[in-house]
Short mmCIF file of C-alpha atoms in Angstrom, two decimals:
data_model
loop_
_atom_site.label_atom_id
_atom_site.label_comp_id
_atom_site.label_asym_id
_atom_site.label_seq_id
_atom_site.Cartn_x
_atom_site.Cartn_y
_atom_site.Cartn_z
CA UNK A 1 158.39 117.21 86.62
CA UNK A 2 161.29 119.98 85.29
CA UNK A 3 161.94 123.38 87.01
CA UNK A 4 160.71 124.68 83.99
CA UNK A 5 157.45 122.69 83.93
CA UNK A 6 156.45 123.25 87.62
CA UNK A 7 157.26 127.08 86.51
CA UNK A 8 154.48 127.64 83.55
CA UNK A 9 151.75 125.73 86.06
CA UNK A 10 152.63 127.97 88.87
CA UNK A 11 152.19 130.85 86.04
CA UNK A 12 148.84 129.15 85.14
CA UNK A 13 147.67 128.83 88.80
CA UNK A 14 148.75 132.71 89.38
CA UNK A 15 147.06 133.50 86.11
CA UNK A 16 143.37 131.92 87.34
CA UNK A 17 144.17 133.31 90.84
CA UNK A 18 144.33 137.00 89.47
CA UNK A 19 141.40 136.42 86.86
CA UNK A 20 138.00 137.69 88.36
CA UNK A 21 135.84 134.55 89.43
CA UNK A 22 133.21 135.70 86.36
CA UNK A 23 133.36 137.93 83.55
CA UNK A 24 130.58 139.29 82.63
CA UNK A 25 129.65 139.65 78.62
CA UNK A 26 126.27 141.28 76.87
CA UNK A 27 124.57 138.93 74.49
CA UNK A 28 121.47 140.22 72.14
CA UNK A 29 118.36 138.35 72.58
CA UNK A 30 115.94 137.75 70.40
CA UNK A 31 112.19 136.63 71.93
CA UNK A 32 109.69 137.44 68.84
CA UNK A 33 109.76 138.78 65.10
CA UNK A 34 108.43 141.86 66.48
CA UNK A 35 109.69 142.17 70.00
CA UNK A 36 113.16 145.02 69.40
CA UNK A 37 116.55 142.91 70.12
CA UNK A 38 117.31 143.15 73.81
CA UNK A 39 120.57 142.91 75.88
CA UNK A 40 121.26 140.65 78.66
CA UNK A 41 124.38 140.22 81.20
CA UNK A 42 126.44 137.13 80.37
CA UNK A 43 128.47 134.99 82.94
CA UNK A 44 131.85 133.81 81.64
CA UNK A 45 130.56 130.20 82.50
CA UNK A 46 127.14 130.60 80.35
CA UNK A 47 126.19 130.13 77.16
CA UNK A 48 124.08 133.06 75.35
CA UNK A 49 120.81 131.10 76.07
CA UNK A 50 121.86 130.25 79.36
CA UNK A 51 122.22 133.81 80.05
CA UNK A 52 118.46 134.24 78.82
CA UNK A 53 117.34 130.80 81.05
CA UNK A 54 118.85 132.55 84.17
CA UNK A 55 116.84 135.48 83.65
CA UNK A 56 113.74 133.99 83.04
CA UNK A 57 113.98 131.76 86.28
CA UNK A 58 114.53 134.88 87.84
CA UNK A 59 111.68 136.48 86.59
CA UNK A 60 109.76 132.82 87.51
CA UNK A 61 110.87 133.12 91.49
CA UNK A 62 111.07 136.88 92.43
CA UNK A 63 107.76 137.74 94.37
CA UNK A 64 107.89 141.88 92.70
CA UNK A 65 108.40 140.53 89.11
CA UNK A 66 105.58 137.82 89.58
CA UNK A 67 103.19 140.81 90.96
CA UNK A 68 103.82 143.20 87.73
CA UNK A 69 103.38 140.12 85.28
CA UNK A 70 100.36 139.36 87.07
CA UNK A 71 99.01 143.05 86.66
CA UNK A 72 100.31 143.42 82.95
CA UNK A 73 98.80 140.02 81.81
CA UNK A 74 102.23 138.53 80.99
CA UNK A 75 103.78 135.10 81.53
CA UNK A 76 107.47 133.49 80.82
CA UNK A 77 106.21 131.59 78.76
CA UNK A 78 105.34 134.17 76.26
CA UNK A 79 109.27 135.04 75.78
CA UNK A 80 111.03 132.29 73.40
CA UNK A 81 114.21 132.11 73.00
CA UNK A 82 114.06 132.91 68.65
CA UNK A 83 117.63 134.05 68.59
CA UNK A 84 120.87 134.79 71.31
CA UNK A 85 124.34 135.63 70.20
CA UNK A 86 127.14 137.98 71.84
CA UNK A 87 126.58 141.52 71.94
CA UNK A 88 129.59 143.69 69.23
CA UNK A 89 130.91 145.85 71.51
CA UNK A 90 133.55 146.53 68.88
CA UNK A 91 131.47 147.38 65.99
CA UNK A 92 129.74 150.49 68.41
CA UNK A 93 133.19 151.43 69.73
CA UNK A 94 134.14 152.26 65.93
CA UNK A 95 131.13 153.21 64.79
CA UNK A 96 129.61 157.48 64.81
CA UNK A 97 126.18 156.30 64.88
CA UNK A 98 125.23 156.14 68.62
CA UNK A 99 123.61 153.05 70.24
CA UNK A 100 120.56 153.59 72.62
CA UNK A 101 119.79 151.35 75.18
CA UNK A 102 115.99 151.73 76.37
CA UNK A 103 115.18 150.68 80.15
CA UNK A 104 111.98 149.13 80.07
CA UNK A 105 110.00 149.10 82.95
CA UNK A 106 107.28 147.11 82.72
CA UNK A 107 106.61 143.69 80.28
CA UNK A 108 104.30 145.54 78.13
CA UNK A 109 107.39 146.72 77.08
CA UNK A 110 108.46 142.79 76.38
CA UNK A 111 105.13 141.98 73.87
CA UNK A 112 105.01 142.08 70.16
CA UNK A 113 104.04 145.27 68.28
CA UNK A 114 104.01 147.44 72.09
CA UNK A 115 102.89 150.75 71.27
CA UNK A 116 105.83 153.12 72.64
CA UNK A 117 108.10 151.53 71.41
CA UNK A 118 106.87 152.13 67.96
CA UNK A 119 106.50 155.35 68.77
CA UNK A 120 110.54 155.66 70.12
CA UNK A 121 112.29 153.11 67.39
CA UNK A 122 111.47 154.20 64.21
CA UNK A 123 112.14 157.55 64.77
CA UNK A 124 115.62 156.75 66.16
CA UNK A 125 116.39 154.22 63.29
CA UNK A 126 115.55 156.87 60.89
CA UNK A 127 118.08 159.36 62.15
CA UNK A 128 120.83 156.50 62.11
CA UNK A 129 120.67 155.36 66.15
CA UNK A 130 120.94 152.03 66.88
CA UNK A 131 118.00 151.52 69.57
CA UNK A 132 117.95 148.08 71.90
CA UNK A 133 115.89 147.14 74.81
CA UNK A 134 117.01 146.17 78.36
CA UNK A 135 114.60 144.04 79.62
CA UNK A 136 113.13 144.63 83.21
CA UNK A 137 115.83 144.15 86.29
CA UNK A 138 118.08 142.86 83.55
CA UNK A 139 120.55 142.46 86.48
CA UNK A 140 118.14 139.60 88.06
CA UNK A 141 119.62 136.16 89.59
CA UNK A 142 123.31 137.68 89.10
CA UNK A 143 125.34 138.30 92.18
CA UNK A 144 126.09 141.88 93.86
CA UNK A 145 129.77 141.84 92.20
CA UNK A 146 128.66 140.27 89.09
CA UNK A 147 125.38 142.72 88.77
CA UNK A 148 128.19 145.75 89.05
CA UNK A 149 130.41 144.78 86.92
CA UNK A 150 127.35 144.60 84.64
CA UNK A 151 126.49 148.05 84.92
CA UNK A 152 130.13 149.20 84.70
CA UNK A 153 129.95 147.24 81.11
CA UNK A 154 126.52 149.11 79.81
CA UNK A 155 128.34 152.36 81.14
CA UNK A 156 131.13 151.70 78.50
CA UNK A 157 129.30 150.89 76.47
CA UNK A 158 126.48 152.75 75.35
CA UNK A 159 126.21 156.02 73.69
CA UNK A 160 122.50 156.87 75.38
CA UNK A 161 120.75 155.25 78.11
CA UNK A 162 117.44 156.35 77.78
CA UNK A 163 114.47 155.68 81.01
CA UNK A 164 111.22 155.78 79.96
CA UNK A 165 107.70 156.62 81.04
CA UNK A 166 106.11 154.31 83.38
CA UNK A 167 104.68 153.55 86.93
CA UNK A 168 105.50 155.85 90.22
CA UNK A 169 109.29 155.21 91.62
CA UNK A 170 108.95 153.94 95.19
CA UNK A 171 109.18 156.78 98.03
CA UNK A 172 111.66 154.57 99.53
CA UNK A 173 114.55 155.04 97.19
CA UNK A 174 114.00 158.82 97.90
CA UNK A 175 113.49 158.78 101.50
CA UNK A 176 109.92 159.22 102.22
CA UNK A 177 107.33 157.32 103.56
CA UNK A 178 104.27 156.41 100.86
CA UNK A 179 101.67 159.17 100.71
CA UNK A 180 99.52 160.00 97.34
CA UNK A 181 101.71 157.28 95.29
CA UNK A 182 100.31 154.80 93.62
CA UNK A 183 100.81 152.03 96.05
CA UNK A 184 99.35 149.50 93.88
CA UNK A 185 102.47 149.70 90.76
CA UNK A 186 105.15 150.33 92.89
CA UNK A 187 108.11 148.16 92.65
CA UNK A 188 111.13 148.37 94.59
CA UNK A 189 113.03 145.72 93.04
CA UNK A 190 112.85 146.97 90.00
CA UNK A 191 113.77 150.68 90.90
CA UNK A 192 116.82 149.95 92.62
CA UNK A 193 117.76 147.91 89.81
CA UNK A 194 117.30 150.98 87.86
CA UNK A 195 118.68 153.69 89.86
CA UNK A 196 121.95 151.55 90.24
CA UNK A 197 122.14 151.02 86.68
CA UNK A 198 121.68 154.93 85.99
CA UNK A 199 124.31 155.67 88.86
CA UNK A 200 126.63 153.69 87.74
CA UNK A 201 125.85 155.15 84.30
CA UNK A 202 126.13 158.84 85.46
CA UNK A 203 129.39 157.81 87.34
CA UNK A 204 131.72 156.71 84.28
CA UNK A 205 130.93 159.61 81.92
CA UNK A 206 130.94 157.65 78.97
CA UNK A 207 127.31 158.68 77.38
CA UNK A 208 124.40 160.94 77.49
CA UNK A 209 121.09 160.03 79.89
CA UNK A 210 117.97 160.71 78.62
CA UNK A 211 114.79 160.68 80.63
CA UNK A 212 110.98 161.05 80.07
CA UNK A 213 108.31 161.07 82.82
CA UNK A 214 109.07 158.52 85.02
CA UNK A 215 112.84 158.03 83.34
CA UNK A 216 113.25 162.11 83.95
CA UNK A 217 112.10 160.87 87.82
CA UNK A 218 114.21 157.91 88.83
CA UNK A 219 117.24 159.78 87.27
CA UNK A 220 116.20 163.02 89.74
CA UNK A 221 116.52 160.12 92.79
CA UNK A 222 119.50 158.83 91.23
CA UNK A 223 121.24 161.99 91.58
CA UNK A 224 120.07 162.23 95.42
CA UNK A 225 116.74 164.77 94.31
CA UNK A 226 112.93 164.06 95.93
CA UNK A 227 109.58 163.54 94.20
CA UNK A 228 106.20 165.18 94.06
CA UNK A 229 104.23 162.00 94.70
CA UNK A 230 101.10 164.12 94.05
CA UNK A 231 100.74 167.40 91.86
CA UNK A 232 97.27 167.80 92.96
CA UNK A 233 97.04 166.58 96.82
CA UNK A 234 100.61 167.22 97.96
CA UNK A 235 101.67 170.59 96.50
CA UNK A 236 97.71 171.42 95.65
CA UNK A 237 98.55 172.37 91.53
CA UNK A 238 95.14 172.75 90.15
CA UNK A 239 95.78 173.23 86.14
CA UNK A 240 95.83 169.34 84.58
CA UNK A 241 98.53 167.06 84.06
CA UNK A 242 97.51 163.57 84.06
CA UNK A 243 95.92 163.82 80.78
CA UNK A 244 96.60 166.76 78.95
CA UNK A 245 98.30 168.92 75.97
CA UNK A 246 100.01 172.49 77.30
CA UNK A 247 102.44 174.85 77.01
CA UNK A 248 105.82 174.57 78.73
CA UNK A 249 108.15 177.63 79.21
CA UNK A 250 111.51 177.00 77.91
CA UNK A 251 114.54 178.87 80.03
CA UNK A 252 116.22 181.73 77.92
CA UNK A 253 119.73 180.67 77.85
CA UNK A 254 122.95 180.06 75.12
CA UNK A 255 123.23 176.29 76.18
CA UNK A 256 119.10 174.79 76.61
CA UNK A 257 119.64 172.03 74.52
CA UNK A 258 115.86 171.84 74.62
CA UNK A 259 115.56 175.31 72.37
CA UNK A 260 118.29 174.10 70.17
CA UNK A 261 116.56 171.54 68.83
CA UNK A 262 113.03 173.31 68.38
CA UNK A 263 115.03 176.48 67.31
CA UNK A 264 115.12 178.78 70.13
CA UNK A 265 111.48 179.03 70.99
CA UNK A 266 110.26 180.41 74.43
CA UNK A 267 107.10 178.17 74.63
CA UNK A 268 106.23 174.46 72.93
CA UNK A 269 103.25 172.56 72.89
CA UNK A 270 103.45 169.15 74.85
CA UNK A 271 101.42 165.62 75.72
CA UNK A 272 101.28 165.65 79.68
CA UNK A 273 100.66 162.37 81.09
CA UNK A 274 101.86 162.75 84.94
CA UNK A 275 100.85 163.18 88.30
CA UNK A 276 104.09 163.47 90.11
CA UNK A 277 107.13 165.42 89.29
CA UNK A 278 110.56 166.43 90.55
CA UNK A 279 111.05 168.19 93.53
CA UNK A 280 112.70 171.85 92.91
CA UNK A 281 114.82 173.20 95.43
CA UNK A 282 117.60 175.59 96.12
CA UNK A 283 121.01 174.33 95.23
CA UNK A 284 119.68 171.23 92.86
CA UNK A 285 122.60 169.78 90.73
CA UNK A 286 120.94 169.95 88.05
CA UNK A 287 119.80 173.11 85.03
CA UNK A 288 115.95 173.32 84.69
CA UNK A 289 115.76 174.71 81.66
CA UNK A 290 111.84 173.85 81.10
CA UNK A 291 108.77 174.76 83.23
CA UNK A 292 105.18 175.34 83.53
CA UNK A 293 103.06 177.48 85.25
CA UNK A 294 104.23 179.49 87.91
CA UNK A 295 103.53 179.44 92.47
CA UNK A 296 102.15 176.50 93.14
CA UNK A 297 101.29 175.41 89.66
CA UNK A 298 105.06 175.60 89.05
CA UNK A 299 106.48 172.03 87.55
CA UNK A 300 109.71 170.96 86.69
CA UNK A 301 109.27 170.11 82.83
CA UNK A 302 112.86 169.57 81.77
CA UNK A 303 116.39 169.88 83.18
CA UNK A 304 119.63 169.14 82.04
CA UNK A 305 123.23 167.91 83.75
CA UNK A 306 125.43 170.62 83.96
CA UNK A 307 128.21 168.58 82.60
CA UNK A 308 126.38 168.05 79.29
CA UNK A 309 125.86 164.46 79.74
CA UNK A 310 122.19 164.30 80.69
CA UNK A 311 118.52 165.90 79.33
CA UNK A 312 115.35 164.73 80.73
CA UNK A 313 111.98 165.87 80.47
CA UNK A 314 108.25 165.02 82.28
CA UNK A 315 106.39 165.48 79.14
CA UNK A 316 106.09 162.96 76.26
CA UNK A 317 106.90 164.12 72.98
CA UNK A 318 106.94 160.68 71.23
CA UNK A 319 103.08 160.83 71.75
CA UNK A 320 103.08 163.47 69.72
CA UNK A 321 105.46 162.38 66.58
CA UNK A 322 103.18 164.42 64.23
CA UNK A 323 104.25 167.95 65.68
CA UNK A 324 106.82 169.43 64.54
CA UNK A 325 108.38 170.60 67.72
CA UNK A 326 108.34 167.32 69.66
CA UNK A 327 109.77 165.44 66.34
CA UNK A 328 112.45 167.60 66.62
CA UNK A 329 112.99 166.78 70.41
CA UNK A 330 113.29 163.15 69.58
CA UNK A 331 115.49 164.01 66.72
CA UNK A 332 117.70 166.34 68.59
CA UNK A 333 118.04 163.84 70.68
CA UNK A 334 119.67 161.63 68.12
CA UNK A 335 122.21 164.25 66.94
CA UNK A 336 123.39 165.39 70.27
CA UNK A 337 123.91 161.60 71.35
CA UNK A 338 125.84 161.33 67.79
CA UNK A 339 127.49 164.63 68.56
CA UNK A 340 128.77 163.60 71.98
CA UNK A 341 129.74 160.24 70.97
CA UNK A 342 132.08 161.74 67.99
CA UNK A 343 133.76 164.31 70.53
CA UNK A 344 134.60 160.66 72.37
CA UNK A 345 136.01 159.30 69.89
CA UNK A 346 138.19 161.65 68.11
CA UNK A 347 139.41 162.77 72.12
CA UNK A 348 138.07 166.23 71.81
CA UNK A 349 137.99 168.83 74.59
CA UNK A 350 134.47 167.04 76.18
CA UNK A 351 134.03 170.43 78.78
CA UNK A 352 131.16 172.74 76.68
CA UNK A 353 129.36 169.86 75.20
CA UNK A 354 126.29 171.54 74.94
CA UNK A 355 127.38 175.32 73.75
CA UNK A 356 129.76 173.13 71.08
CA UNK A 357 126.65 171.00 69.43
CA UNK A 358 124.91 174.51 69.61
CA UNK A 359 127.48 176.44 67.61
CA UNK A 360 127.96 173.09 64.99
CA UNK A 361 124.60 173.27 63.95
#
């Protein structure tokens, strides 16, 4: 063999040595004609339906994912495999329309025609998002490297990662023992799955969180905040929440993204559908900048990251697509995402986010 020869395979051998042992790539999956398309991690070794098979064994062998199919009346077998190809990262780099990536957090999420997801997509579509789902633990039967480097890739990603409503996050990811929570839909794998993914999210800077209910919850642990695990029994608030349409205060201020959309109201009507909430306290790191009731009736409705980067709320207003107030939430939502995203892109000064979308419109 020539000096030159033994040269390029020492190059190659130095080349494989320095590559990461997997790359990790999104694919789009595909399960049922009216199931949204969904995004999986892909290893570099995998195929797209590989990537899919992995995940469903997962879902087939871990003891917390067999529990909540069990209790939502779901099986594997259910999810086909209809369609699977690589993810175009490229086409939402250049695009201004921002991409949404929904966390679901159950498998009713997973079955044809679910309802809240009709009530999320459409609207979203219509405003010019492009909305896809992340299946449950998406992250499941990859390895701890692998599994971050899969969260760093949705950070860069996506424009909006967006946690919806759903079952109680366990006390255990916010350091508390289980008291009034709902012991029976807890799910640990699945919320440190979550919170990791919404860390990691938070961390990199790249898009805009949005939470509602139990997605404005799990953020609030993300960012180190506690729970109410019980409205009524732990902080003994007697006006109803678990089932009910009120009024939330909205905080007088130049940059409550929440009043820019509805146009600068100091009350809405809203769909409550909650019996926990997060914790207030002195010092929080984040703006509430919506509220109800006031001693110990007081709960967080809405707050917002002081970087600009982040609204959540506990109420629901996709259950209530018909008022004009809450259709302008989810629409807001859409052009602030869209605003953001274009700020990105064009490298803009990204410090006032909020105050700058307020002034544009």
């Amino acid at each position: 063999m020539t000096r030159f020869k033994i040269f390029l395979v020492c190059i190659l051998h130095l080349g494989v040595l320095l590559t990461p042992a997997w790359a990790i790539e999104l694919v789009v999956w595909k399960a049922h004609d009216h199931v949204p398309e969904m995004i999986l991690p892909k290893l570099d070794h995998e195929s797209p339906e590989q990537a899919v098979r992995r995940y469903l064994k997962f879902l087939n062998e871990n003891p917390d994912m067999i529990k909540m199919m069990n209790r939502d009346r779901f099986t594997v077998d259910s999810l086909q495999i209809q369609s699977v190809k690589n993810f175009d990262v490229k086409r939402v780099e250049k695009s201004f329309d921002p991409t949404f990536l929904f966390i679901a957090n159950h498998f009713d999420d997973l079955k044809p025609n679910d309802d809240r997801i009709a009530n999320f997509f459409p609207v979203m579509k219509k405003k010019g998002a492009h909305p896809f789902l992340l299946p449950v633990s998406a992250d499941g039967g990859l390895s701890a490297e692998d599994a971050q480097d899969y969260r760093r890739l949705v950070g860069d990603t996506f424009d909006v990662l967006f946690g919806m409503g759903g079952d109680d996050v366990h006390p255990k990811t916010y350091r508390q023992r289980i008291t009034f929570a709902h012991i029976q839909d807890l799910n640990i794998t699945r919320d440190q799955s979550e919170i990791l993914l919404i860390q990691e999210y938070m961390q990199r800077q790249k898009g805009v969180y949005y939470g509602i209910c139990r997605g404005a919850q799990i953020c609030a642990v993300a960012r180190g905040e506690q729970l109410v695990q019980d409205l009524k029994d732990e902080q003994g608030v007697t006006k109803p929440h678990k089932s009910a349409i009120h009024e939330v205060d909205l905080k007088k201020s130049d940059d409550n993204l929440i009043r820019a959309f509805v146009g600068d109201k100091d009350q809405i009507g809203i769909q409550s559908y909650h019996h926990q909430a997060v914790k207030p306290r002195e010092g929080m790191h984040l703006d509430i900048v919506a509220s109800a009731d006031e001693g110990r009736n007081f709960v967080v409705e809405g707050y917002q990251f002081k970087n600009g980067l982040g609204l959540a709320f506990q109420f629901h207003p996709e259950l209530l697509p018909e008022d004009k107030d809450n259709l302008a939430i989810m629409q807001g939502m859409v052009d602030y995402a869209a605003y953001v995203k274009k700020q990105k892109l064009l490298n803009q000064n990204c410090t006032g986010l909020i105050k700058g979308f307020i002034n544009a419109r």
